[in-house]
């Protein structure tokens, strides 16, 4: 029952922050107007601003936040460490190397995103492969391998920046 109350409070908080985020902007939309637009009533100008610009951004922000929370919980569970984050395992450095390589090749925004994702995946695969002792990967060796790979990849990013014309 305790979890039900927590979930209910968090759900209400999500709804309130969504309404507040939809209200705030260059054009102020009163919260009552946001609710009336959600019911299918309200000003057509506010409706266009809300449904075409603000609401998609708020939903996307909520989805990204949920994804970050899940990935953070994954790292913390994997390493049995409440302070674990993507920087410790080198995932961020791998993404930075991929993004820097893409920028140097001039692949544009989609290429940069794709290379950053591939770099992050390749890095986590490398860290897991380096941390295996026999058939098991221990959290301590994974942390040490992640820190070593992260440091190495950070130096690769610095080298790519040195070679860059920008």
Short mmCIF file of C-alpha atoms in Angstrom, two decimals:
data_model
loop_
_atom_site.label_atom_id
_atom_site.label_comp_id
_atom_site.label_asym_id
_atom_site.label_seq_id
_atom_site.Cartn_x
_atom_site.Cartn_y
_atom_site.Cartn_z
CA UNK A 1 0.00 0.00 0.00
CA UNK A 2 2.94 2.28 0.71
CA UNK A 3 4.13 1.92 -2.89
CA UNK A 4 0.67 2.78 -4.18
CA UNK A 5 0.75 6.14 -2.39
CA UNK A 6 4.24 6.89 -3.68
CA UNK A 7 3.22 6.02 -7.22
CA UNK A 8 0.09 8.16 -6.96
CA UNK A 9 2.03 11.14 -5.65
CA UNK A 10 4.66 10.80 -8.38
CA UNK A 11 1.96 10.50 -11.05
CA UNK A 12 0.22 13.64 -9.78
CA UNK A 13 3.56 15.43 -9.69
CA UNK A 14 4.21 14.39 -13.31
CA UNK A 15 0.81 15.75 -14.37
CA UNK A 16 1.35 19.05 -12.53
CA UNK A 17 4.83 19.56 -13.97
CA UNK A 18 3.53 18.73 -17.46
CA UNK A 19 0.83 21.39 -17.13
CA UNK A 20 3.38 23.88 -15.79
CA UNK A 21 5.84 23.12 -18.61
CA UNK A 22 3.09 23.56 -21.19
CA UNK A 23 2.12 26.91 -19.64
CA UNK A 24 5.58 28.47 -19.55
CA UNK A 25 7.14 29.94 -22.68
CA UNK A 26 7.37 33.04 -24.83
CA UNK A 27 3.59 33.03 -25.06
CA UNK A 28 2.16 32.45 -21.59
CA UNK A 29 -0.72 30.01 -21.60
CA UNK A 30 -2.71 29.95 -18.36
CA UNK A 31 -2.91 26.50 -16.74
CA UNK A 32 -6.71 26.63 -16.93
CA UNK A 33 -6.42 27.19 -20.70
CA UNK A 34 -4.06 24.20 -20.98
CA UNK A 35 -6.66 22.01 -19.27
CA UNK A 36 -9.47 23.33 -21.48
CA UNK A 37 -7.40 22.65 -24.61
CA UNK A 38 -6.84 19.08 -23.39
CA UNK A 39 -10.63 18.73 -23.10
CA UNK A 40 -11.02 19.88 -26.72
CA UNK A 41 -12.03 23.46 -26.00
CA UNK A 42 -10.05 26.70 -25.81
CA UNK A 43 -8.39 29.23 -28.07
CA UNK A 44 -7.23 27.97 -31.48
CA UNK A 45 -3.99 29.98 -31.24
CA UNK A 46 -3.12 28.51 -27.85
CA UNK A 47 -4.18 25.08 -29.13
CA UNK A 48 -1.72 25.28 -32.02
CA UNK A 49 1.12 26.39 -29.76
CA UNK A 50 0.35 23.73 -27.19
CA UNK A 51 -0.33 20.73 -29.42
CA UNK A 52 2.23 21.39 -32.16
CA UNK A 53 5.15 22.80 -30.19
CA UNK A 54 5.05 22.49 -26.41
CA UNK A 55 3.34 19.17 -25.72
CA UNK A 56 5.57 17.12 -28.07
CA UNK A 57 8.65 18.67 -26.41
CA UNK A 58 7.34 17.95 -22.92
CA UNK A 59 6.52 14.34 -23.83
CA UNK A 60 9.94 13.88 -25.43
CA UNK A 61 11.65 15.35 -22.38
CA UNK A 62 9.74 13.00 -20.09
CA UNK A 63 10.66 10.01 -22.25
CA UNK A 64 14.35 10.97 -22.29
CA UNK A 65 14.29 11.48 -18.52
CA UNK A 66 12.75 8.04 -18.03
CA UNK A 67 15.37 6.49 -20.30
CA UNK A 68 18.18 8.16 -18.38
CA UNK A 69 16.70 6.96 -15.10
CA UNK A 70 16.51 3.38 -16.38
CA UNK A 71 20.07 3.45 -17.72
CA UNK A 72 21.33 4.93 -14.45
CA UNK A 73 19.57 2.23 -12.48
CA UNK A 74 21.07 -0.37 -14.83
CA UNK A 75 24.62 0.89 -14.24
CA UNK A 76 24.08 1.05 -10.49
CA UNK A 77 22.65 -2.48 -10.43
CA UNK A 78 25.33 -3.88 -12.71
CA UNK A 79 28.16 -2.50 -10.62
CA UNK A 80 26.45 -2.81 -7.21
CA UNK A 81 27.48 0.80 -6.63
CA UNK A 82 24.98 3.64 -6.05
CA UNK A 83 27.49 6.16 -7.44
CA UNK A 84 27.99 4.39 -10.78
CA UNK A 85 27.44 6.37 -13.96
CA UNK A 86 28.34 6.15 -17.68
CA UNK A 87 31.57 8.08 -17.10
CA UNK A 88 32.98 5.34 -14.86
CA UNK A 89 32.59 2.62 -17.48
CA UNK A 90 33.84 4.81 -20.33
CA UNK A 91 30.54 4.85 -22.21
CA UNK A 92 30.55 8.65 -22.37
CA UNK A 93 34.11 8.70 -23.67
CA UNK A 94 33.26 6.12 -26.33
CA UNK A 95 30.31 8.23 -27.46
CA UNK A 96 32.57 11.29 -27.53
CA UNK A 97 35.10 9.48 -29.75
CA UNK A 98 32.35 8.44 -32.14
CA UNK A 99 30.92 11.94 -32.26
CA UNK A 100 34.33 13.54 -32.76
CA UNK A 101 35.16 11.12 -35.59
CA UNK A 102 31.83 11.85 -37.24
CA UNK A 103 32.33 15.60 -36.96
CA UNK A 104 35.79 15.30 -38.49
CA UNK A 105 34.34 13.27 -41.36
CA UNK A 106 31.55 15.83 -41.85
CA UNK A 107 28.70 13.35 -41.58
CA UNK A 108 26.10 15.78 -40.22
CA UNK A 109 23.83 15.49 -37.22
CA UNK A 110 22.43 12.02 -37.96
CA UNK A 111 25.88 10.63 -38.63
CA UNK A 112 27.14 12.16 -35.39
CA UNK A 113 24.32 10.58 -33.42
CA UNK A 114 24.86 7.21 -35.07
CA UNK A 115 28.62 7.27 -34.54
CA UNK A 116 28.19 8.35 -30.91
CA UNK A 117 25.78 5.46 -30.29
CA UNK A 118 28.08 2.96 -32.01
CA UNK A 119 31.07 4.30 -30.05
CA UNK A 120 29.18 3.90 -26.76
CA UNK A 121 28.14 0.33 -27.60
CA UNK A 122 31.63 -0.63 -28.73
CA UNK A 123 33.10 0.82 -25.55
CA UNK A 124 30.79 -1.08 -23.20
CA UNK A 125 31.51 -4.27 -25.15
CA UNK A 126 35.25 -3.64 -24.82
CA UNK A 127 34.98 -2.93 -21.09
CA UNK A 128 32.99 -6.12 -20.48
CA UNK A 129 35.46 -8.14 -22.58
CA UNK A 130 38.44 -6.70 -20.69
CA UNK A 131 36.87 -7.29 -17.29
CA UNK A 132 36.11 -10.97 -17.76
CA UNK A 133 38.14 -13.36 -15.67
CA UNK A 134 37.34 -16.83 -16.91
CA UNK A 135 33.64 -16.85 -17.70
CA UNK A 136 32.63 -14.14 -15.18
CA UNK A 137 32.90 -10.38 -15.19
CA UNK A 138 33.42 -8.95 -11.71
CA UNK A 139 32.23 -5.47 -10.76
CA UNK A 140 35.64 -4.39 -9.46
CA UNK A 141 37.49 -5.44 -12.61
CA UNK A 142 34.74 -3.86 -14.69
CA UNK A 143 35.20 -0.58 -12.84
CA UNK A 144 38.97 -0.67 -13.31
CA UNK A 145 38.68 -1.59 -17.00
CA UNK A 146 36.09 1.15 -17.48
CA UNK A 147 38.30 3.78 -15.90
CA UNK A 148 41.28 2.69 -18.03
CA UNK A 149 39.26 2.65 -21.26
CA UNK A 150 37.67 6.00 -20.37
CA UNK A 151 41.06 7.60 -19.83
CA UNK A 152 42.41 6.18 -23.08
CA UNK A 153 39.37 7.32 -25.07
CA UNK A 154 39.55 10.78 -23.54
CA UNK A 155 43.09 11.05 -24.87
CA UNK A 156 41.83 9.88 -28.29
CA UNK A 157 39.24 12.69 -28.25
CA UNK A 158 41.98 15.18 -27.37
CA UNK A 159 44.10 13.85 -30.24
CA UNK A 160 41.20 14.12 -32.69
CA UNK A 161 40.61 17.70 -31.56
CA UNK A 162 44.30 18.42 -32.14
CA UNK A 163 44.05 17.05 -35.68
CA UNK A 164 40.83 18.92 -36.42
CA UNK A 165 40.82 22.11 -38.45
CA UNK A 166 38.02 23.63 -36.36
#
